[in-house]
Short mmCIF file of C-alpha atoms in Angstrom, two decimals:
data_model
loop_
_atom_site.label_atom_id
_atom_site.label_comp_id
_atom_site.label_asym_id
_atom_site.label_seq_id
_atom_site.Cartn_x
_atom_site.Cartn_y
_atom_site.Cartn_z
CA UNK A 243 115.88 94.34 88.97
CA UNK A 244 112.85 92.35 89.67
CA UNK A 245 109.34 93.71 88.65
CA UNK A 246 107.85 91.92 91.67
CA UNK A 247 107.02 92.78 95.23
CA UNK A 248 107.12 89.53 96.87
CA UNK A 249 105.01 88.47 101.05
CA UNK A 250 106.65 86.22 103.05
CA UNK A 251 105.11 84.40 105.62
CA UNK A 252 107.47 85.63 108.90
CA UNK A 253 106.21 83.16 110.95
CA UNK A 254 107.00 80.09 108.59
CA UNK A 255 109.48 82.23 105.64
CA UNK A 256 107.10 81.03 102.96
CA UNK A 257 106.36 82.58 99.83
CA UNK A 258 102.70 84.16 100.80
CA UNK A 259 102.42 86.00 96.67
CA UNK A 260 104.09 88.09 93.79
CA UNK A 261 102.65 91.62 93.19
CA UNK A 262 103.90 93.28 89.55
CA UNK A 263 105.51 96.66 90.41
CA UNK A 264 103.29 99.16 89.10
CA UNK A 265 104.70 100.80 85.64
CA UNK A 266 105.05 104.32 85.02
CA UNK A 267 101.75 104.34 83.36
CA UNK A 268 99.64 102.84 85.90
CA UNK A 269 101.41 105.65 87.82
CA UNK A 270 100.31 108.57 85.56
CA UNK A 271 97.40 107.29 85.71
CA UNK A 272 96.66 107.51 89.57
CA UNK A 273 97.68 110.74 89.66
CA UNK A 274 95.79 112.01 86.99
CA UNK A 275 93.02 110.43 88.32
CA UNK A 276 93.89 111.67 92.30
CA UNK A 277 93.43 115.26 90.65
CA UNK A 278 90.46 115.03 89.29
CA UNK A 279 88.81 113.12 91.87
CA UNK A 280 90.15 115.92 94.56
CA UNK A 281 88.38 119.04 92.31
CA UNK A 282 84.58 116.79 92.58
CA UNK A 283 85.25 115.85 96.77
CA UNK A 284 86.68 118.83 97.46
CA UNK A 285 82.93 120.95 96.59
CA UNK A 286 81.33 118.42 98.67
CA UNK A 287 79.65 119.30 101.93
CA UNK A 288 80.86 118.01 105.04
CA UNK A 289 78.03 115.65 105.90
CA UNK A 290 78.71 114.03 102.35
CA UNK A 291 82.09 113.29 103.18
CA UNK A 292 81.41 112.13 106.45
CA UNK A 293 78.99 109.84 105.02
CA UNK A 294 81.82 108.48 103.18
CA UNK A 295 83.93 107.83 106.16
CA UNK A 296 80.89 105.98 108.29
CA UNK A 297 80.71 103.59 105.37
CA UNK A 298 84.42 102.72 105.10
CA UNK A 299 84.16 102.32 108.59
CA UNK A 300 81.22 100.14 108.26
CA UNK A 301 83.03 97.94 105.35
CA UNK A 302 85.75 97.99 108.22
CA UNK A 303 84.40 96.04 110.63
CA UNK A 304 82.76 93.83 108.05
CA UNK A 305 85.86 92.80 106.47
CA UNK A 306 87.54 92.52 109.91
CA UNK A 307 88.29 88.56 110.01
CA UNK A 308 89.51 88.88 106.53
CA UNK A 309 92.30 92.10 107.48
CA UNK A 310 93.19 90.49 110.24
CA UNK A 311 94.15 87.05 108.67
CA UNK A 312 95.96 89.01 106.10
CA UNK A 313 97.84 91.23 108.55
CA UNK A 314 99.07 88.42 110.77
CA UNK A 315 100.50 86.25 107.43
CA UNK A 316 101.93 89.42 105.74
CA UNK A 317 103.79 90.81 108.61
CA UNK A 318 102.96 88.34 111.80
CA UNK A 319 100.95 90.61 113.99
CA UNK A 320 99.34 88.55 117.06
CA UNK A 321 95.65 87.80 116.07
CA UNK A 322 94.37 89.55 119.30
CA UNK A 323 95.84 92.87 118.27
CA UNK A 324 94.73 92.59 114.69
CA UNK A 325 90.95 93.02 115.59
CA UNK A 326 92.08 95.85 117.85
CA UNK A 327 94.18 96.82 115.16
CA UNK A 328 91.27 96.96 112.49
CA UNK A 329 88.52 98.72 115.27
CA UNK A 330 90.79 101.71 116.03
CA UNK A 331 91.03 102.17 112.44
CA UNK A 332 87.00 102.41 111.94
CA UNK A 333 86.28 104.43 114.81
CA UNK A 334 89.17 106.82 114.43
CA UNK A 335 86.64 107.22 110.51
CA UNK A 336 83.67 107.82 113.16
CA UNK A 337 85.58 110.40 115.20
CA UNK A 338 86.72 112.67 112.13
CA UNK A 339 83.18 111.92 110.44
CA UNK A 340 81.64 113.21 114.18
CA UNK A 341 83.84 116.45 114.28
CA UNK A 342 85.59 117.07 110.79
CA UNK A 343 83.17 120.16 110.35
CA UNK A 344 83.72 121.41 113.78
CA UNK A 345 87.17 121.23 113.72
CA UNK A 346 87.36 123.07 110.23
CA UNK A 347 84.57 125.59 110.95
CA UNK A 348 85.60 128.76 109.99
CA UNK A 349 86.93 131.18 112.72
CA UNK A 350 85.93 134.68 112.76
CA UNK A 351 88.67 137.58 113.53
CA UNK A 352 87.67 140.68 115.07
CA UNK A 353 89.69 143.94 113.02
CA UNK A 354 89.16 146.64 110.83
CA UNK A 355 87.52 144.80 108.18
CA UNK A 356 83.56 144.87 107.63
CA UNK A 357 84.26 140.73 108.16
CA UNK A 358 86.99 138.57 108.71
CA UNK A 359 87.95 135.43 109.19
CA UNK A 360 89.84 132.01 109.09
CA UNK A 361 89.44 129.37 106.19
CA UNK A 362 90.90 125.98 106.08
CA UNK A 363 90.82 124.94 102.53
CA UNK A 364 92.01 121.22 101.24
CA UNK A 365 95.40 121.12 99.63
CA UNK A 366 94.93 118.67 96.90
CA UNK A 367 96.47 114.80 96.59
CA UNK A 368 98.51 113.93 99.65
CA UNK A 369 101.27 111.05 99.19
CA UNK A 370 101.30 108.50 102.40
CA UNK A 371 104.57 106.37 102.67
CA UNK A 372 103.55 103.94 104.99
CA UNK A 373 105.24 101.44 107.23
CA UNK A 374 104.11 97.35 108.02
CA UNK A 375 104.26 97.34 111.39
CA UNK A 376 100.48 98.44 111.78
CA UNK A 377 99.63 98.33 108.21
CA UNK A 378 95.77 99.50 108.52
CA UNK A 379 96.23 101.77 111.56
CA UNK A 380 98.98 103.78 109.74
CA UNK A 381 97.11 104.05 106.89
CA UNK A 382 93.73 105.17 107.97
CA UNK A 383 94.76 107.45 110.89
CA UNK A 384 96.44 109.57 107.99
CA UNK A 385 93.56 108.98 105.71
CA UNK A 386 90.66 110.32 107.78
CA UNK A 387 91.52 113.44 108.94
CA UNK A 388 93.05 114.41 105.51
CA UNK A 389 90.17 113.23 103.40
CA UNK A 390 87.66 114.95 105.87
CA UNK A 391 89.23 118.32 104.91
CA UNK A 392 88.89 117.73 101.62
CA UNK A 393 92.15 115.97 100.55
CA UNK A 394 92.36 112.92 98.19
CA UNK A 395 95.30 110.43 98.92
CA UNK A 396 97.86 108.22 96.78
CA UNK A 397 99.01 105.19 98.89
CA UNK A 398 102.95 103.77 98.93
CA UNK A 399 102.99 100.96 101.55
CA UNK A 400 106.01 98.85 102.68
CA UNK A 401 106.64 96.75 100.26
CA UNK A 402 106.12 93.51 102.45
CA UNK A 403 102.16 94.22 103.17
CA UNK A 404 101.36 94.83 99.41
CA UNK A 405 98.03 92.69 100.04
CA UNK A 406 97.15 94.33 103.06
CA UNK A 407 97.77 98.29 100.81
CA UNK A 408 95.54 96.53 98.01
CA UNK A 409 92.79 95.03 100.09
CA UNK A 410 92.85 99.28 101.78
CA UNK A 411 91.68 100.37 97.97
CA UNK A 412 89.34 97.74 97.56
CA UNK A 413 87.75 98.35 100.65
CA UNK A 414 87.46 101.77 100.33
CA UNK A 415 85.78 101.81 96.80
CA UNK A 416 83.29 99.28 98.11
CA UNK A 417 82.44 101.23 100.86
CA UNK A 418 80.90 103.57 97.68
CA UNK A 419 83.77 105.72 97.78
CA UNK A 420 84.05 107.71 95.02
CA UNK A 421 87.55 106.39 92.36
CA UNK A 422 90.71 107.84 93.47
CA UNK A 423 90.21 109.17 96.75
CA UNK A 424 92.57 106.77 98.13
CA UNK A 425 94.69 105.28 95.31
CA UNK A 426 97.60 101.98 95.91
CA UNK A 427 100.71 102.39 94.11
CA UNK A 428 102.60 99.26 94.13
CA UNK A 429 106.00 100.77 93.67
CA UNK A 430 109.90 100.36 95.04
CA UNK A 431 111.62 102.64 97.25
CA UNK A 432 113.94 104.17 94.43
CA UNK A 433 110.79 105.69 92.67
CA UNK A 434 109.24 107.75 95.53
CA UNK A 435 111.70 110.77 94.89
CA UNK A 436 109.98 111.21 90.98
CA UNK A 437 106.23 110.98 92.49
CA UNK A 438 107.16 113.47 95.07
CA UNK A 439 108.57 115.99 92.38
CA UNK A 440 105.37 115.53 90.69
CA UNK A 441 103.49 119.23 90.75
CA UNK A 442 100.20 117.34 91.33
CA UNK A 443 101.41 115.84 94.46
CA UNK A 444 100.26 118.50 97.26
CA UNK A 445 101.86 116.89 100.33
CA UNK A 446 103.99 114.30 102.02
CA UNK A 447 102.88 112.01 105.35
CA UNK A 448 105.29 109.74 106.13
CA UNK A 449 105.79 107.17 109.01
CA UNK A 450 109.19 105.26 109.09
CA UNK A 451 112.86 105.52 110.01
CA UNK A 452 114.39 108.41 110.71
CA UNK A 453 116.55 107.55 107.50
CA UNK A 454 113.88 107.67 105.24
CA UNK A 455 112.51 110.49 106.98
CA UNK A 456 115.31 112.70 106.02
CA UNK A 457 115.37 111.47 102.13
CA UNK A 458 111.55 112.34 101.90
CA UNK A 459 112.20 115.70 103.44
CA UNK A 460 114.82 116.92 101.33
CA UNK A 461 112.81 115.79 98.10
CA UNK A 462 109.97 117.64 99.41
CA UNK A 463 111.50 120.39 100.76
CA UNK A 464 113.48 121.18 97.43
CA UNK A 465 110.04 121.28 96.43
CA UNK A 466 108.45 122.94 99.17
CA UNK A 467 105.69 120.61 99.68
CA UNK A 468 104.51 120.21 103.39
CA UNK A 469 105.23 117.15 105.12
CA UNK A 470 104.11 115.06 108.54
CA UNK A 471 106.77 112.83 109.20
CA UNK A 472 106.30 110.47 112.06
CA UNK A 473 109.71 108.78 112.57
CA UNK A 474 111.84 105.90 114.78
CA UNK A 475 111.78 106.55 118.57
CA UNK A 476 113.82 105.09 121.87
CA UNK A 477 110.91 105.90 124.30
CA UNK A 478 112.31 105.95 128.01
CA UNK A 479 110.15 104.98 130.93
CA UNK A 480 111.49 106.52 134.08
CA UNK A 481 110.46 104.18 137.59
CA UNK A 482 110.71 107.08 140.42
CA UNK A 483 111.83 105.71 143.97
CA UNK A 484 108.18 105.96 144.46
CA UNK A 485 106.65 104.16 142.24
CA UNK A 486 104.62 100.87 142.66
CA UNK A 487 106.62 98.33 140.95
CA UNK A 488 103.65 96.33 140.20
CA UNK A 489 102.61 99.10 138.30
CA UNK A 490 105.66 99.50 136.73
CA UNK A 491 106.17 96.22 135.89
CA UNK A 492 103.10 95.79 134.04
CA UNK A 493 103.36 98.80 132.37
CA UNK A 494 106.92 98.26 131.34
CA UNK A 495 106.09 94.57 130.21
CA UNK A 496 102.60 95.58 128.07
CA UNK A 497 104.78 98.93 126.40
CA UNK A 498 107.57 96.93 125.41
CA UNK A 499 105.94 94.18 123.70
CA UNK A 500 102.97 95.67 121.71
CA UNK A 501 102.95 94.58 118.75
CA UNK A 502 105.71 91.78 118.95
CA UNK A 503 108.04 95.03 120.19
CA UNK A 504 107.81 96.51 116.52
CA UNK A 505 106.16 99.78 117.27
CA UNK A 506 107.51 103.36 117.43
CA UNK A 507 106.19 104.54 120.49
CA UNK A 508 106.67 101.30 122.28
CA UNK A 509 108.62 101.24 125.71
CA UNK A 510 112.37 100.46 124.83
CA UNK A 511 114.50 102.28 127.63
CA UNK A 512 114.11 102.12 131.06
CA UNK A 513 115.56 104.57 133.47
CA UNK A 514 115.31 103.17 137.14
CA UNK A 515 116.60 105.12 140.19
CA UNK A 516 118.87 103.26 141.87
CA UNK A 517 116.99 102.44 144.93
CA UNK A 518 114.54 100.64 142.71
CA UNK A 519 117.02 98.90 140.58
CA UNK A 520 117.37 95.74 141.21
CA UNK A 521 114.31 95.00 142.94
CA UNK A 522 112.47 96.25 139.29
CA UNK A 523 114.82 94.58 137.14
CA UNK A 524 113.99 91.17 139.51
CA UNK A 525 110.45 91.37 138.85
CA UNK A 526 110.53 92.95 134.59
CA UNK A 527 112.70 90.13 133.75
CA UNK A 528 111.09 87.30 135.53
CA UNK A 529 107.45 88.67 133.40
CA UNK A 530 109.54 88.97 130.04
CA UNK A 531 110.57 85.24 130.65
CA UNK A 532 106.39 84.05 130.74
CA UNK A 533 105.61 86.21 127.75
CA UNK A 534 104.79 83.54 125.10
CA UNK A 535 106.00 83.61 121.71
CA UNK A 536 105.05 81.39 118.61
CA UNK A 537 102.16 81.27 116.27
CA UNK A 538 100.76 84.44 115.39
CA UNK A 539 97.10 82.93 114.79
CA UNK A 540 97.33 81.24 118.45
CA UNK A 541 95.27 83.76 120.38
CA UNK A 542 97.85 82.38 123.79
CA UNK A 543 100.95 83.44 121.39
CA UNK A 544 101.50 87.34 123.19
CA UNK A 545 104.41 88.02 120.88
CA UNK A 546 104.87 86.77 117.32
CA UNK A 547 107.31 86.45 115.23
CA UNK A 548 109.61 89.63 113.47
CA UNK A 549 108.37 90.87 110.33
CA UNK A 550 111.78 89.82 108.13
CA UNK A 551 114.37 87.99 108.53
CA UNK A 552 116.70 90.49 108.22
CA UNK A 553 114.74 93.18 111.01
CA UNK A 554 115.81 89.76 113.54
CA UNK A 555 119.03 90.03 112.58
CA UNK A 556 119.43 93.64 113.09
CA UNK A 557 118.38 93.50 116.32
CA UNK A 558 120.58 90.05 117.46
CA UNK A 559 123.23 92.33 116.15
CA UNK A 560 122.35 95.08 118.53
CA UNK A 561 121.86 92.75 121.57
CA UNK A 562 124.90 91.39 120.68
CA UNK A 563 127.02 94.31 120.69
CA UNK A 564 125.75 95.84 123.52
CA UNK A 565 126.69 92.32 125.31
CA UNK A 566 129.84 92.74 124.18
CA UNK A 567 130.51 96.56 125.67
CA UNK A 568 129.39 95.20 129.08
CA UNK A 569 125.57 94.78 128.90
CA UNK A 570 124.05 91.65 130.91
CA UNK A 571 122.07 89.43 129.07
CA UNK A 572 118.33 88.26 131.89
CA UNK A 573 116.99 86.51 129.49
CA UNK A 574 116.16 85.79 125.47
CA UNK A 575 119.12 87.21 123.12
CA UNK A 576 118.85 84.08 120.89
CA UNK A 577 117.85 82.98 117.64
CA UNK A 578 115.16 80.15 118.36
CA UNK A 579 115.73 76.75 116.03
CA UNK A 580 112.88 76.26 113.16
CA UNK A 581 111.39 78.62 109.94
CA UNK A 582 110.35 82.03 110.38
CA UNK A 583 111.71 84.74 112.17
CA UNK A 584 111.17 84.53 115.89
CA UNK A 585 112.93 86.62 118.36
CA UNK A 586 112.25 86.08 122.35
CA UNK A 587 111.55 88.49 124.82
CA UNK A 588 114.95 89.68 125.82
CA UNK A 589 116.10 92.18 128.79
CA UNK A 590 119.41 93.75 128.83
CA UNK A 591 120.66 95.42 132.17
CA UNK A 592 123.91 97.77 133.09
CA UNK A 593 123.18 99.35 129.51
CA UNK A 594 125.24 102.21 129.42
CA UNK A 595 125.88 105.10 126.76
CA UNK A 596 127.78 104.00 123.96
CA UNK A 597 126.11 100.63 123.97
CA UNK A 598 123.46 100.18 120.80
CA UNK A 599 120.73 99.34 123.25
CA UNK A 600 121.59 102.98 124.96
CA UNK A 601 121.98 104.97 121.65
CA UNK A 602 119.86 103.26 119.08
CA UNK A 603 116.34 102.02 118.95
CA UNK A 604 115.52 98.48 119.50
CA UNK A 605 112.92 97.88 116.97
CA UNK A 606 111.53 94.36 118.31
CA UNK A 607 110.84 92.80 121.61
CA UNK A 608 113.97 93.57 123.64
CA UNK A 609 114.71 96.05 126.10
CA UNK A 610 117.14 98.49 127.98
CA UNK A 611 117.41 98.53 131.33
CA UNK A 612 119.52 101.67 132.50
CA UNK A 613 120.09 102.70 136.24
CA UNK A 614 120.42 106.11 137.64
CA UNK A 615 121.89 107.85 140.72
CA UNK A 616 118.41 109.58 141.52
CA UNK A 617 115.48 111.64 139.88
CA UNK A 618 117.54 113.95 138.45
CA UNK A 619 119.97 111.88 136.74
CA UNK A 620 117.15 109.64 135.35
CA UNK A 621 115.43 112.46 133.67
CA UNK A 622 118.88 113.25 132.06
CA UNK A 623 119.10 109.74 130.97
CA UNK A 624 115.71 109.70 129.42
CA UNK A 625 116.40 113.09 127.37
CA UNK A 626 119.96 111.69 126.11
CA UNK A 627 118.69 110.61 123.02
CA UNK A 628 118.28 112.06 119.60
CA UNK A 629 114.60 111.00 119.54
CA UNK A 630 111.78 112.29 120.81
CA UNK A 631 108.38 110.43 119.85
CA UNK A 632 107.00 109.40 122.77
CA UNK A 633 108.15 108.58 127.10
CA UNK A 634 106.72 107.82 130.75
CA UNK A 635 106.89 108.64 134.24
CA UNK A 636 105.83 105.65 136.41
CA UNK A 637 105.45 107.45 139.90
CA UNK A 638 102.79 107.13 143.33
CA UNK A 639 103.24 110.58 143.05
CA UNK A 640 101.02 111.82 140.67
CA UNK A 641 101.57 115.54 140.84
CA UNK A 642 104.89 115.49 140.87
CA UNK A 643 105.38 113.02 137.75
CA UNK A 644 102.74 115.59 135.91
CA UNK A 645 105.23 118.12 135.91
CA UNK A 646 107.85 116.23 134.69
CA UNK A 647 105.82 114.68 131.97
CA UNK A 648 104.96 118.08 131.34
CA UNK A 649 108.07 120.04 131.38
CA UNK A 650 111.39 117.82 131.60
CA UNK A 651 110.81 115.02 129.31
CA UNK A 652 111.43 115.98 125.99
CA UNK A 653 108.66 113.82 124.06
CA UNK A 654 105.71 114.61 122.03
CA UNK A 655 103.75 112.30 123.79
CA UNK A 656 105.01 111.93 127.98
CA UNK A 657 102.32 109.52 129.64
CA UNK A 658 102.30 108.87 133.68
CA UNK A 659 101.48 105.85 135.34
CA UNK A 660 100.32 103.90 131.41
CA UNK A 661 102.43 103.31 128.52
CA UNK A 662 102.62 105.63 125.29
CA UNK A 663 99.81 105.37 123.00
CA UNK A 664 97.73 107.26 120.37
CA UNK A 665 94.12 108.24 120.81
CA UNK A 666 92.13 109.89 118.06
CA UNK A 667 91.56 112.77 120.58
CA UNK A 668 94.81 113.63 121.04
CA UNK A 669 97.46 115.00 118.54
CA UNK A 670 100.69 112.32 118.21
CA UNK A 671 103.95 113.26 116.87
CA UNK A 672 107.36 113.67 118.08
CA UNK A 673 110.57 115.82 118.32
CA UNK A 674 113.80 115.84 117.32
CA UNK A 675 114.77 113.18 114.90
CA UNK A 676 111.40 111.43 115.76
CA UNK A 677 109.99 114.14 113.20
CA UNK A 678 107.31 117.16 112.88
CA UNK A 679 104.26 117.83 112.83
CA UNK A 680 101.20 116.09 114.32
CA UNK A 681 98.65 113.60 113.33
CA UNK A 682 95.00 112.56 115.04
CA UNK A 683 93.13 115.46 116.79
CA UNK A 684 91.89 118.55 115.63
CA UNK A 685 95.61 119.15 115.09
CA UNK A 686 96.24 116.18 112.31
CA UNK A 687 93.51 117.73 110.72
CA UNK A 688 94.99 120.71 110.13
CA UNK A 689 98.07 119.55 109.15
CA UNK A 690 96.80 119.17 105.23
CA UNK A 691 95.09 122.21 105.08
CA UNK A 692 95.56 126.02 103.49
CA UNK A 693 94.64 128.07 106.47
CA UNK A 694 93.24 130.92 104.60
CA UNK A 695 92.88 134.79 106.02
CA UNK A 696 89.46 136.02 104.31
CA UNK A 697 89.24 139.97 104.54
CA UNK A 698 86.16 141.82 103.68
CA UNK A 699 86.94 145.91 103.40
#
């Protein structure tokens, strides 16, 4: 086995650099050092750790041009929504550095007692398995609230960003950070399983596939260690007779192909009354078709290329089997000519169940385009998956698409008239095999926290 983590250049399939996998020393080490770190930053003060966070989120935005270059050649993230990217990530420190103490201020219980009340004490060292497809944003919106209650955090990135996990721990010891509150271990898949057994290790966050959700959950549930886990989604957008298609459109166009299509909670099914159908599926497709691929640097380039090779081929696979059970190909479903590993926007329609692009999630810039009989039927559709992260209702009227964002669509995040996305105000998580538990808000803060019952006779 190789002791290397190697970065490829997606847009050209270059070798970018070799990382050494981290031995099981450097790996003792880190923890050892997580612990001790956690007993000093756990004693301090809220405004001290705040402090903390406004300067990481001041070396943030200093750095910016230099996390952004290395997102886009590690993973091929257009340069436009790097620098978005990288600001979410420092004001989402701001927000949790602006309310941490509110949010974990103790809450007094009237009973019996002379006094009591509701603590929320810091666990300890929190392990983050993180994914490449946003690989600061993931990081850091798991990072702030935990280390603002107190936590310290270990770090095990995707092993295809190992720069951009390196350049995280760097940044956040210049910042005058204190040594081990957030920790990069440089480490392959088949090792997590041992860290997670290891009694120093507090807590599990994880964002990925549902697949590796369910491995990191059983180790840490034979060890009954809480977890977050934030998993794969098939978000459906459902167009009501109603709705304004231009709306719609450009909704349905922007959700689908954030971040080259390779997000969680981006738009992948769409559910269209049948009214609508054609007349929608006219206008999405003929907007897919001007949405520019190519160069990730190029600031015109909308969509860039996949992150691997192999993630392109996937997904080919997928548009080609649904193709092949009846789906209609508008437009992409190719592999361009050249290096890297381009994909084109690519629209689908007649997708029905048993189809991958009905049942499975398209993890990359093509979509589903599913018609139903009326309202009814097309909130069925949407909830006929076995995820849950996030979903829309694209409506004129308002009220009514409310209430069905509210109680029919089975999503932890259900959006009308904008597509899915998550705010530091608001707590983001999903259902079903999309995962549990909730991160940003004043509930991802809680999340990592002993929420302690104080008595006083």
């Amino acid at each position: 086995m190789s002791n290397v983590l190697t970065s490829v250049n997606p847009a050209t399939g270059k070798e970018i650099a070799t990382y050494e996998i981290h031995d099981e020393k450097k790996v003792e080490r880190a923890v050892s050092q997580s612990r001790k770190t956690f007993e000093e930053w756990r004693q301090l003060p809220f405004s001290k750790r705040a402090f903390v966070l406004k300067n990481i989120a001041k070396e943030i935005r200093r750095e910016k041009d230099r996390l952004v270059k290395l997102a886009v050649l590690e993973m091929g993230k257009p340069i436009q929504q790097g620098y978005y990217e990288v600001e979410k990530c420092a004001s989402t420190l701001d927000f949790y550095a602006a309310n941490g103490a509110k949010f974990l201020a103790d809450v007094v219980v009237k009973t019996d007692a002379r006094k009591s009340y509701v603590s929320y004490q810091p666990m300890g060292t929190v392990l983050a398995i993180m994914p490449w497809n946003f690989p600061y944003w993931q990081v850091f919106r798991a990072f702030a609230p935990a280390v603002m209650a107190g936590n310290v955090m270990i770090l095990k990135h995707a092993s295809n960003v190992s720069g951009c996990a390196l350049v995280i721990e760097k940044l956040i010891l210049n910042a005058g950070a204190p040594k081990g509150l957030l920790q990069t271990l440089l480490i392959p898949p088949s090792r997590i399983e041992k860290l997670i057994d290891d009694p120093r290790i507090a807590a599990v966050t994880l964002t990925g596939s549902t697949a590796a959700g369910s491995k990191v959950a059983e180790a840490a549930g034979r060890n009954l260690k809480k977890q977050v886990l934030e998993l794969g989604g098939s978000d459906a957008y459902v167009i009501l007779e109603d709705a304004d298609l231009d709306i719609a459109v450009e909704i349905a166009v922007r959700g689908r192909l954030v971040n080259s299509g390779q997000s969680c909670i981006a738009a992948k099914r769409f559910v269209v009354v049948k009214s609508v159908y054609k007349e929608f599926e006219r206008r999405f497709t003929e907007e897919m078709k001007k949405a520019t691929y190519g160069d990730p640097m190029d600031e015109k380039s909308r969509i860039g290329p996949m992150a691997r090779i192999d993630l392109r081929d996937q997904l080919h696979e997928q548009v080609k089997s649904s193709i092949a059970k009846g789906a209609k190909l508008l437009c992409g479903g190719f592999i361009p000519d050249g290096p890297g590993s381009y994909y084109p926007p690519t629209v689908l329609s007649k997708v029905k169940k048993g189809m991958p692009a009905y049942d499975e999630e398209l993890f990359g810039p093509a979509a589903a385009i599913i018609e139903a009989k009326d309202e009814k039927d097309a909130m069925r559709i949407a909830n006929d998956t076995i995820y849950g992260l996030g979903g829309g209702i694209i409506s004129k009227n308002r009220a009514k698409a409310e209430k069905l964002a509210a109680q029919e669509l089975q999503a932890g995040s259900c959006f009308v008239n904008d597509y899915v996305h998550s705010d530091p105000l608001l707590p983001f998580g999903g259902i079903k095999q999309s995962g549990y538990g909730r991160e940003l808000g004043s509930f991802g803060i809680h999340e990592f926290v002993n929420i302690k019952t104080v008595y006083v006779k």
